[in-house]
Tab-separated table of C-alpha atoms in Angstrom:
chain	number	residue	atom	x	y	z
A	4	MET	CA	117.012	114.688	114.896
A	5	ARG	CA	118.514	113.738	118.278
A	6	ILE	CA	117.277	110.363	119.512
A	7	HIS	CA	118.244	108.534	122.717
A	8	PHE	CA	117.720	104.776	123.091
A	9	ILE	CA	117.053	103.382	126.572
A	10	ALA	CA	118.131	99.686	126.407
A	11	ILE	CA	119.961	100.140	123.105
A	12	GLY	CA	121.434	96.608	123.204
A	13	GLY	CA	118.233	94.767	122.248
A	14	SER	CA	118.175	93.001	118.874
A	15	ALA	CA	115.578	95.303	117.305
A	16	MET	CA	116.721	98.361	119.282
A	17	HIS	CA	120.365	98.334	118.231
A	18	ASN	CA	119.410	97.681	114.607
A	19	LEU	CA	116.986	100.624	114.629
A	20	ALA	CA	119.689	102.796	116.220
A	21	ILE	CA	122.109	101.893	113.400
A	22	ALA	CA	119.426	102.472	110.748
A	23	LEU	CA	118.637	105.959	112.087
A	24	HIS	CA	122.359	106.743	112.383
A	25	LYS	CA	122.709	105.862	108.678
A	26	LYS	CA	119.781	108.181	107.975
A	27	GLY	CA	121.770	111.046	109.496
A	28	TYR	CA	120.190	111.237	112.951
A	29	GLN	CA	122.267	111.929	116.074
A	30	ILE	CA	121.966	108.777	118.188
A	31	SER	CA	122.876	108.129	121.808
A	32	GLY	CA	122.021	105.141	123.967
A	33	SER	CA	122.350	103.326	127.256
A	34	ASP	CA	122.008	99.827	128.697
A	35	ASP	CA	123.080	97.877	131.759
A	36	VAL	CA	124.605	95.061	129.673
A	37	ILE	CA	125.121	94.577	125.925
A	38	PHE	CA	125.935	91.188	124.400
A	39	GLU	CA	127.365	90.211	121.018
A	40	PRO	CA	126.704	90.782	118.197
A	41	ALA	CA	125.009	94.032	119.278
A	42	LYS	CA	128.128	95.194	121.138
A	43	SER	CA	130.486	94.972	118.143
A	44	ARG	CA	127.905	96.322	115.718
A	45	LEU	CA	127.154	99.383	117.846
A	46	ASP	CA	130.880	99.940	118.338
A	47	LYS	CA	131.454	99.828	114.565
A	48	TYR	CA	129.152	102.839	114.138
A	49	GLY	CA	130.386	104.729	117.201
A	50	LEU	CA	127.104	104.099	119.044
A	51	LEU	CA	128.321	101.856	121.873
A	52	PRO	CA	127.826	103.601	125.251
A	53	SER	CA	131.162	104.498	126.850
A	54	GLU	CA	129.918	103.110	130.166
A	55	MET	CA	127.268	100.531	131.034
A	56	GLY	CA	124.427	101.541	133.327
A	57	TRP	CA	121.759	104.220	133.523
A	58	ASP	CA	122.425	107.944	133.953
A	59	GLU	CA	119.599	110.495	134.087
A	60	ASN	CA	122.062	113.177	132.934
A	61	ARG	CA	121.884	111.661	129.445
A	62	ILE	CA	118.323	113.000	129.218
A	63	SER	CA	117.683	116.645	128.390
A	64	THR	CA	115.159	118.800	126.570
A	65	ASP	CA	117.596	118.934	123.626
A	66	LEU	CA	116.392	115.441	122.665
A	67	ASP	CA	113.725	115.163	119.977
A	68	ALA	CA	112.661	111.732	121.260
A	69	VAL	CA	113.491	108.793	123.498
A	70	ILE	CA	112.944	105.225	122.261
A	71	LEU	CA	112.252	102.851	125.134
A	72	GLY	CA	113.225	99.171	124.936
A	73	MET	CA	111.341	96.302	126.578
A	74	HIS	CA	114.406	95.434	128.658
A	75	ALA	CA	114.108	98.672	130.687
A	76	ARG	CA	112.015	98.809	133.860
A	77	ILE	CA	109.279	101.330	134.607
A	78	ASP	CA	111.451	102.882	137.344
A	79	ASN	CA	114.454	103.353	135.012
A	80	PRO	CA	116.046	106.703	136.017
A	81	GLU	CA	116.454	107.833	132.398
A	82	LEU	CA	112.803	107.047	131.674
A	83	LEU	CA	111.673	108.923	134.804
A	84	LYS	CA	113.779	111.942	133.776
A	85	ALA	CA	112.325	111.917	130.251
A	86	GLN	CA	108.808	111.781	131.679
A	87	GLU	CA	109.617	114.629	134.075
A	88	LEU	CA	110.987	116.830	131.275
A	89	GLY	CA	108.158	115.998	128.877
A	90	VAL	CA	110.465	114.513	126.239
A	91	LYS	CA	108.499	112.503	123.668
A	92	ILE	CA	108.812	108.763	124.465
A	93	TYR	CA	108.220	106.055	121.843
A	94	SER	CA	108.312	102.283	121.942
A	95	TYR	CA	110.263	100.985	118.945
A	96	PRO	CA	107.091	99.801	117.116
A	97	GLU	CA	105.595	103.269	117.609
A	98	TYR	CA	108.711	104.804	116.110
A	99	ILE	CA	108.726	102.345	113.208
A	100	TYR	CA	105.197	103.548	112.412
A	101	GLU	CA	106.380	107.183	112.570
A	102	GLN	CA	109.073	106.325	110.034
A	103	SER	CA	106.668	104.475	107.721
A	104	LYS	CA	103.303	106.246	108.014
A	105	ASP	CA	103.601	107.728	104.516
A	106	LYS	CA	104.619	104.378	102.973
A	107	LEU	CA	102.748	101.207	102.026
A	108	ARG	CA	103.099	99.022	105.118
A	109	VAL	CA	103.197	95.216	104.872
A	110	VAL	CA	102.951	93.603	108.335
A	111	ILE	CA	103.627	89.888	108.848
A	112	GLY	CA	101.889	88.504	111.949
A	113	GLY	CA	101.214	85.042	113.363
A	114	SER	CA	102.469	82.692	116.067
A	115	HIS	CA	104.952	81.009	113.745
A	116	GLY	CA	106.678	81.618	110.417
A	117	LYS	CA	106.822	85.427	110.704
A	118	THR	CA	110.566	85.698	110.230
A	119	THR	CA	110.624	83.194	107.373
A	120	ILE	CA	107.751	84.852	105.478
A	121	THR	CA	109.323	88.287	105.966
A	122	SER	CA	112.708	86.940	104.865
A	123	MET	CA	111.204	85.383	101.733
A	124	ILE	CA	109.558	88.671	100.748
A	125	LEU	CA	112.792	90.588	101.333
A	126	HIS	CA	114.731	88.035	99.285
A	127	VAL	CA	112.378	88.378	96.312
A	128	LEU	CA	112.288	92.195	96.470
A	129	ASN	CA	116.071	92.280	96.722
A	130	TYR	CA	116.361	89.867	93.793
A	131	TYR	CA	114.517	92.387	91.604
A	132	ASN	CA	116.335	95.429	93.037
A	133	ARG	CA	113.162	96.923	94.494
A	134	ASP	CA	113.530	99.869	96.875
A	135	PHE	CA	112.048	99.019	100.277
A	136	ASP	CA	112.470	99.521	104.003
A	137	TYR	CA	112.144	96.647	106.455
A	138	LEU	CA	112.107	95.310	110.004
A	139	VAL	CA	112.853	91.600	110.389
A	140	GLY	CA	113.561	89.436	113.457
A	141	ALA	CA	116.766	87.715	112.281
A	142	GLN	CA	120.018	88.549	110.582
A	143	LEU	CA	119.675	87.682	106.881
A	144	ALA	CA	122.311	86.898	104.274
A	145	GLY	CA	122.797	89.928	102.050
A	146	PHE	CA	121.339	92.390	104.588
A	147	GLU	CA	123.728	94.201	106.918
A	148	THR	CA	121.091	95.167	109.474
A	149	MET	CA	117.716	93.839	110.611
A	150	VAL	CA	116.141	97.300	110.200
A	151	LYS	CA	116.252	99.781	107.304
A	152	VAL	CA	114.463	103.135	107.315
A	153	THR	CA	114.886	105.733	104.567
A	154	GLU	CA	113.024	108.722	103.174
A	155	GLU	CA	112.813	107.349	99.649
A	156	ALA	CA	111.505	103.759	99.852
A	157	PRO	CA	107.782	103.568	98.977
A	158	VAL	CA	107.091	100.394	100.975
A	159	MET	CA	108.121	98.911	104.333
A	160	ILE	CA	108.034	95.185	105.155
A	161	ILE	CA	107.547	94.691	108.917
A	162	GLU	CA	107.696	91.513	110.985
A	163	GLY	CA	104.808	92.080	113.400
A	164	ASP	CA	105.389	90.569	116.836
A	165	GLU	CA	102.402	90.085	119.159
A	166	TYR	CA	104.462	90.695	122.327
A	167	LEU	CA	104.168	93.927	124.328
A	168	SER	CA	105.610	97.165	122.951
A	169	SER	CA	107.415	98.574	126.007
A	170	PRO	CA	107.304	98.611	129.822
A	171	ILE	CA	104.878	101.559	129.688
A	172	ASP	CA	102.965	100.505	126.568
A	173	ARG	CA	101.195	97.175	127.063
A	174	ARG	CA	99.822	96.975	123.526
A	175	PRO	CA	101.107	94.198	121.242
A	176	LYS	CA	103.649	95.550	118.780
A	177	PHE	CA	101.720	94.569	115.661
A	178	HIS	CA	98.706	96.658	116.704
A	179	LEU	CA	100.732	99.837	116.179
A	180	TYR	CA	101.781	99.446	112.538
A	181	LYS	CA	98.348	99.968	110.849
A	182	ALA	CA	99.040	97.593	107.967
A	183	ASN	CA	97.939	98.182	104.392
A	184	VAL	CA	98.746	94.539	103.635
A	185	ALA	CA	98.695	92.109	106.575
A	186	VAL	CA	99.558	88.429	106.946
A	187	ILE	CA	98.494	86.039	109.729
A	188	SER	CA	100.405	82.760	109.421
A	189	GLY	CA	98.473	80.900	112.120
A	190	ILE	CA	97.626	81.068	115.815
A	191	ALA	CA	99.147	78.877	118.537
A	192	TRP	CA	99.000	80.001	122.166
A	193	ASP	CA	102.210	81.603	123.454
A	194	HIS	CA	103.453	84.253	125.943
A	195	ILE	CA	101.276	82.970	128.807
A	196	ASN	CA	102.929	85.430	131.206
A	197	VAL	CA	101.106	88.186	129.272
A	198	PHE	CA	98.155	86.289	127.778
A	199	PRO	CA	97.172	83.761	130.477
A	200	THR	CA	94.400	82.117	128.447
A	201	TYR	CA	94.061	81.072	124.815
A	202	ALA	CA	91.125	83.485	124.501
A	203	ASP	CA	93.323	86.378	125.711
A	204	TYR	CA	95.896	85.439	123.089
A	205	THR	CA	93.536	85.016	120.129
A	206	LEU	CA	91.877	88.343	120.977
A	207	GLN	CA	95.121	90.107	120.025
A	208	PHE	CA	94.814	88.756	116.467
A	209	GLU	CA	91.179	89.842	116.226
A	210	LYS	CA	92.317	93.339	117.204
A	211	PHE	CA	95.188	93.139	114.708
A	212	ILE	CA	92.696	92.525	111.876
A	213	ASP	CA	90.782	95.605	113.005
A	214	THR	CA	93.961	97.734	112.763
A	215	ILE	CA	94.365	97.029	109.032
A	216	GLU	CA	93.694	100.167	107.002
A	217	GLU	CA	90.234	100.247	105.411
A	218	ASN	CA	90.186	98.521	101.983
A	219	GLY	CA	93.538	96.957	102.810
A	220	THR	CA	94.379	93.278	102.356
A	221	LEU	CA	94.494	90.387	104.849
A	222	ILE	CA	96.412	87.287	103.726
A	223	TYR	CA	95.811	84.356	106.090
A	224	CYS	CA	96.491	80.635	106.432
A	225	GLU	CA	93.195	78.915	105.693
A	226	ALA	CA	94.578	75.599	107.023
A	227	ASP	CA	94.310	77.007	110.581
A	228	ALA	CA	90.728	76.241	111.677
A	229	ASP	CA	90.567	78.849	114.465
A	230	LEU	CA	92.068	81.538	112.239
A	231	ASN	CA	89.725	80.618	109.398
A	232	LYS	CA	86.742	81.052	111.731
A	233	MET	CA	88.107	84.358	113.054
A	234	VAL	CA	88.593	85.799	109.571
A	235	GLY	CA	85.146	84.607	108.505
A	236	GLN	CA	83.515	86.365	111.465
A	237	SER	CA	85.541	89.583	111.132
A	238	LYS	CA	83.596	92.640	110.014
A	239	ALA	CA	86.768	94.501	109.019
A	240	ARG	CA	86.419	96.133	105.597
A	241	VAL	CA	89.427	94.440	104.041
A	242	ASN	CA	90.123	92.120	101.121
A	243	LYS	CA	90.614	88.574	102.539
A	244	ILE	CA	92.902	86.130	100.730
A	245	GLY	CA	93.446	82.599	102.069
A	246	TYR	CA	96.467	80.426	101.287
A	247	ALA	CA	97.515	76.811	101.873
A	248	ILE	CA	100.303	74.386	100.904
A	249	PRO	CA	101.211	74.711	97.199
A	250	ALA	CA	101.425	71.706	94.879
A	251	HIS	CA	104.858	70.127	95.206
A	252	GLN	CA	106.826	66.895	95.159
A	253	ILE	CA	109.908	65.573	96.977
A	254	GLU	CA	112.653	63.693	95.130
A	255	ASN	CA	115.944	62.563	96.700
A	256	GLY	CA	115.696	65.061	99.555
A	257	VAL	CA	114.805	68.031	97.309
A	258	THR	CA	111.376	69.731	97.233
A	259	TYR	CA	110.056	70.956	93.883
A	260	LEU	CA	107.221	73.431	93.265
A	261	LEU	CA	104.717	72.238	90.674
A	262	PRO	CA	103.801	72.471	87.850
A	263	GLN	CA	107.066	74.094	86.679
A	264	LYS	CA	109.075	71.808	89.005
A	265	THR	CA	111.041	74.681	90.540
A	266	ALA	CA	113.704	73.275	92.864
A	267	LEU	CA	113.728	74.791	96.368
A	268	LYS	CA	116.472	75.004	98.970
A	269	VAL	CA	113.910	74.902	101.813
A	270	PHE	CA	111.413	72.177	102.705
A	271	GLY	CA	108.532	71.180	104.972
A	272	ASP	CA	104.814	71.975	104.971
A	273	HIS	CA	105.240	75.109	107.090
A	274	ASN	CA	107.943	76.493	104.810
A	275	LEU	CA	105.736	75.768	101.795
A	276	MET	CA	102.811	77.573	103.415
A	277	ASN	CA	105.148	80.432	104.315
A	278	LEU	CA	106.205	80.535	100.678
A	279	ASN	CA	102.588	80.870	99.519
A	280	ALA	CA	102.008	83.707	101.992
A	281	ALA	CA	105.080	85.495	100.653
A	282	LYS	CA	103.881	84.905	97.084
A	283	GLU	CA	100.527	86.573	97.849
A	284	VAL	CA	102.307	89.580	99.392
A	285	CYS	CA	104.599	89.879	96.377
A	286	LYS	CA	101.551	89.677	94.098
A	287	ALA	CA	100.138	92.682	95.989
A	288	LEU	CA	103.476	94.404	95.272
A	289	ASN	CA	103.165	93.659	91.525
A	290	ILE	CA	105.519	90.678	91.323
A	291	GLY	CA	103.937	87.845	89.317
A	292	ALA	CA	103.918	84.132	90.185
A	293	ALA	CA	106.565	83.171	87.619
A	294	GLU	CA	108.841	86.022	88.751
A	295	PHE	CA	108.345	84.979	92.375
A	296	ASP	CA	109.222	81.329	91.681
A	297	ALA	CA	112.376	82.328	89.813
A	298	ALA	CA	113.543	84.407	92.769
A	299	ILE	CA	112.500	82.090	95.614
A	300	SER	CA	114.427	79.137	94.181
A	301	SER	CA	117.641	80.690	95.546
A	302	PHE	CA	116.236	81.374	99.036
A	303	THR	CA	118.218	79.331	101.577
A	304	GLY	CA	116.167	80.129	104.676
A	305	ALA	CA	116.299	82.537	107.600
A	306	ALA	CA	118.994	82.180	110.261
A	307	LYS	CA	118.281	79.386	112.766
A	308	ARG	CA	115.264	78.182	110.757
A	309	LEU	CA	116.262	74.633	109.718
A	310	GLU	CA	119.763	76.020	109.241
A	311	VAL	CA	122.235	73.376	108.064
A	312	ILE	CA	125.250	73.102	110.373
A	313	SER	CA	126.811	70.168	108.511
A	314	ALA	CA	125.731	67.717	105.837
A	315	ASP	CA	127.102	64.606	104.100
A	316	GLU	CA	125.710	61.540	102.351
A	317	SER	CA	124.601	59.990	105.656
A	318	THR	CA	123.849	62.750	108.162
A	319	ASN	CA	122.548	66.319	108.236
A	320	VAL	CA	122.760	68.434	111.380
A	321	TYR	CA	120.240	71.281	111.702
A	322	LYS	CA	119.642	74.033	114.192
A	323	ASP	CA	116.231	75.608	114.462
A	324	PHE	CA	114.535	78.335	116.479
A	325	ALA	CA	111.546	76.071	117.307
A	326	HIS	CA	110.436	76.323	120.938
A	327	SER	CA	106.624	76.413	121.037
A	328	PRO	CA	104.591	73.173	120.666
A	329	SER	CA	103.350	73.925	117.141
A	330	LYS	CA	106.811	74.938	115.890
A	331	LEU	CA	108.409	71.877	117.477
A	332	LYS	CA	105.984	69.431	115.855
A	333	ALA	CA	106.106	71.142	112.456
A	334	THR	CA	109.918	71.147	112.378
A	335	ILE	CA	110.236	67.481	113.335
A	336	ASP	CA	107.552	66.458	110.832
A	337	ALA	CA	109.298	68.442	108.076
A	338	VAL	CA	112.678	66.743	108.545
A	339	LYS	CA	111.085	63.272	108.757
A	340	ALA	CA	109.054	63.844	105.574
A	341	GLN	CA	112.077	65.195	103.679
A	342	PHE	CA	114.328	62.254	104.611
A	343	GLU	CA	112.063	59.220	104.823
A	344	ASN	CA	114.981	56.758	104.867
A	345	ARG	CA	116.866	58.410	107.728
A	346	ASN	CA	116.287	58.234	111.457
A	347	LEU	CA	115.918	61.485	113.376
A	348	VAL	CA	117.455	62.484	116.691
A	349	ALA	CA	115.510	65.553	117.825
A	350	CYS	CA	116.546	67.660	120.823
A	351	ILE	CA	114.734	70.738	122.133
A	352	GLU	CA	115.832	73.178	124.833
A	353	LEU	CA	112.979	74.617	126.888
A	354	HIS	CA	113.764	77.938	128.563
A	355	THR	CA	110.919	80.412	127.956
A	356	PHE	CA	108.498	81.394	130.712
A	357	SER	CA	105.668	79.582	128.921
A	358	SER	CA	107.551	76.315	128.370
A	359	LEU	CA	108.709	76.197	132.006
A	360	ASN	CA	105.139	76.532	133.274
A	361	LYS	CA	103.880	73.089	134.330
A	362	ASP	CA	100.327	73.723	133.136
A	363	PHE	CA	101.481	74.994	129.731
A	364	LEU	CA	103.946	72.088	129.358
A	365	LYS	CA	100.962	69.819	128.616
A	366	GLU	CA	100.551	71.689	125.315
A	367	TYR	CA	103.613	69.724	124.087
A	368	ALA	CA	101.759	66.369	124.225
A	369	GLY	CA	102.683	64.297	121.160
A	370	ALA	CA	104.852	67.039	119.642
A	371	MET	CA	107.966	64.813	119.413
A	372	ASN	CA	106.317	61.500	118.541
A	373	GLN	CA	107.693	61.461	114.982
A	374	ALA	CA	111.305	61.584	116.217
A	375	ASP	CA	113.139	58.269	116.486
A	376	GLU	CA	115.044	59.662	119.469
A	377	ALA	CA	113.335	62.479	121.393
A	378	ILE	CA	115.364	64.551	123.858
A	379	VAL	CA	114.367	67.496	126.057
A	380	PHE	CA	116.990	69.713	127.710
A	381	ILE	CA	116.316	72.316	130.394
A	382	ASP	CA	119.265	74.063	132.010
A	383	LEU	CA	118.692	74.060	135.775
A	384	LYS	CA	119.763	77.713	135.788
A	385	SER	CA	116.641	78.582	133.738
A	386	PHE	CA	114.439	77.514	136.643
A	387	GLU	CA	116.650	79.330	139.158
A	388	GLN	CA	116.579	82.584	137.146
A	389	LYS	CA	112.795	82.450	136.844
A	390	ARG	CA	112.346	81.230	140.437
A	391	MET	CA	110.356	78.228	139.296
A	392	LYS	CA	110.306	74.641	140.568
A	393	PRO	CA	112.406	72.293	138.352
A	394	PHE	CA	110.782	69.485	136.355
A	395	SER	CA	111.667	65.821	136.797
A	396	GLU	CA	112.125	63.439	133.870
A	397	GLU	CA	108.742	61.926	134.718
A	398	ASP	CA	107.102	65.393	134.593
A	399	VAL	CA	108.473	65.966	131.102
A	400	GLN	CA	107.674	62.483	129.793
A	401	GLN	CA	104.079	62.715	130.984
A	402	ALA	CA	103.583	66.225	129.607
A	403	PHE	CA	104.978	65.193	126.193
A	404	ALA	CA	102.967	61.929	126.350
A	405	ASN	CA	106.181	60.097	125.419
A	406	LEU	CA	107.655	57.648	127.946
A	407	LYS	CA	110.671	56.945	125.676
A	408	LEU	CA	111.715	60.597	125.765
A	409	LYS	CA	115.112	61.342	127.322
A	410	PHE	CA	115.471	64.315	129.674
A	411	PHE	CA	118.649	66.218	130.621
A	412	ASN	CA	119.225	69.249	132.845
A	413	ASP	CA	123.026	69.206	132.602
A	414	ALA	CA	124.630	70.418	129.364
A	415	ALA	CA	127.761	68.262	129.736
A	416	LYS	CA	125.686	65.083	130.162
A	417	LEU	CA	123.523	66.015	127.188
A	418	LYS	CA	126.585	66.559	125.010
A	419	SER	CA	128.097	63.264	126.125
A	420	TYR	CA	124.876	61.420	125.298
A	421	LEU	CA	124.565	63.019	121.863
A	422	LEU	CA	128.154	62.052	121.057
A	423	SER	CA	127.502	58.446	122.127
A	424	LEU	CA	124.857	57.878	119.428
A	425	ASN	CA	125.446	56.381	115.978
A	426	TYR	CA	124.477	58.815	113.208
A	427	LYS	CA	124.726	56.513	110.185
A	428	ASP	CA	121.669	57.329	108.040
A	429	THR	CA	120.489	59.619	110.837
A	430	ASN	CA	119.831	63.365	111.035
A	431	LEU	CA	120.280	65.488	114.154
A	432	LEU	CA	117.903	68.381	114.832
A	433	MET	CA	118.837	70.822	117.612
A	434	MET	CA	116.001	73.224	118.484
A	435	SER	CA	116.088	76.210	120.813
A	436	SER	CA	115.438	79.936	121.013
A	437	GLY	CA	118.312	79.938	123.530
A	438	ASN	CA	121.876	78.619	123.282
A	439	TYR	CA	121.993	75.170	124.962
A	440	ALA	CA	123.974	76.627	127.864
A	441	GLY	CA	126.768	77.665	125.493
A	442	PHE	CA	126.955	74.609	123.198
A	443	ASP	CA	129.236	74.937	120.175
A	444	LEU	CA	126.969	73.263	117.613
A	445	PRO	CA	129.500	73.212	114.706
A	446	GLU	CA	132.032	71.545	117.012
A	447	LEU	CA	129.403	69.015	118.124
A	448	ALA	CA	128.429	68.295	114.511
A	449	GLY	CA	132.066	67.649	113.566
A	450	ALA	CA	132.484	65.138	116.394
A	451	LEU	CA	129.456	62.940	115.652
A	452	GLU	CA	130.113	59.246	115.054
A	453	LYS	CA	128.874	57.883	111.720
């Protein structure tokens, strides 16, 4: 098979390219810019384009297929040439389905927790040397790539994103996988540039339920009132299994599953709910509760999900992917509950289209109230790039309903302020789906005053 990737540098795209290369396919690709780690990883496998930019001469009828990334535009010259020649064009979720249509497909959907639930399932399957394919949204310890596709594996575990599939396919990705076993972790409005109302957004999950194969299984978070109502009203002919927070206790900063008192390396209500979702999936894959607990005790978390940057007897520094209101509140609440005797300095970077929309910003009201020191950072360049009017400190304080909140739009001033604080018996939580304008978080953690 000869496959060409348009916008090969994307996180899912370059991983799929490597996975297909390992499968023996002939892979070519193009992009206008490729960042690390994709650049080095593509280069390692001889898949890095020799020149950046688009060239319609890369497209010919010799290709079996073109896979189109979301980063490409609808007027991309390579895309136009492929359309002109009648070459088969796939979005990457479409192609993932092509690679898995004869397998049992487990699809993890929801506004939050997708990567963690998927990672937990992969960890347990790996622990028991099960053969499986996968697509996950983060780099995981013990897994070289974020995508694996083979002929032999009987099952594929897929993180199912609700964002659009490609520039020419406006369907949400998770609608294309046709799950046999599906998970919905919860629903919290996001991607307002595509789904301008909450009703538009929730409709995508209703449709997702309808895409589950007949007599398949839907595993859902029954603690989410809107999701609970949606599942109850659904006429889909599927087996519905609800889950909630498992019995547990916290001692000296460690969470234990009850009744066996299994020590965990992760914590927080959302992680515990994620764990129960993963347990239900593993049950459907014939892994019992006791086997699951034995395996999950060594799970340390997905990258950037309450990831420990540094820790000592007085201070832990975490980085987390949280950026939406629900994720922000859940992450702060988790750290406060785990360390009741420590203060918490919590800092979030807002940079997504949704979070920089003044109307949507109100969704963050109260989200940081549990933090002893709440800080919001927005790089001025984020507004410039999106051609949006910058927020003032007053705008942010009012939207968050927190007049004590500190606001920064200059990375150097933020860093200086963070370094000025006393971190004795205090944790620092840095949250962003971006990069804090290039902050070196390990360096920052090492310089904190105790």
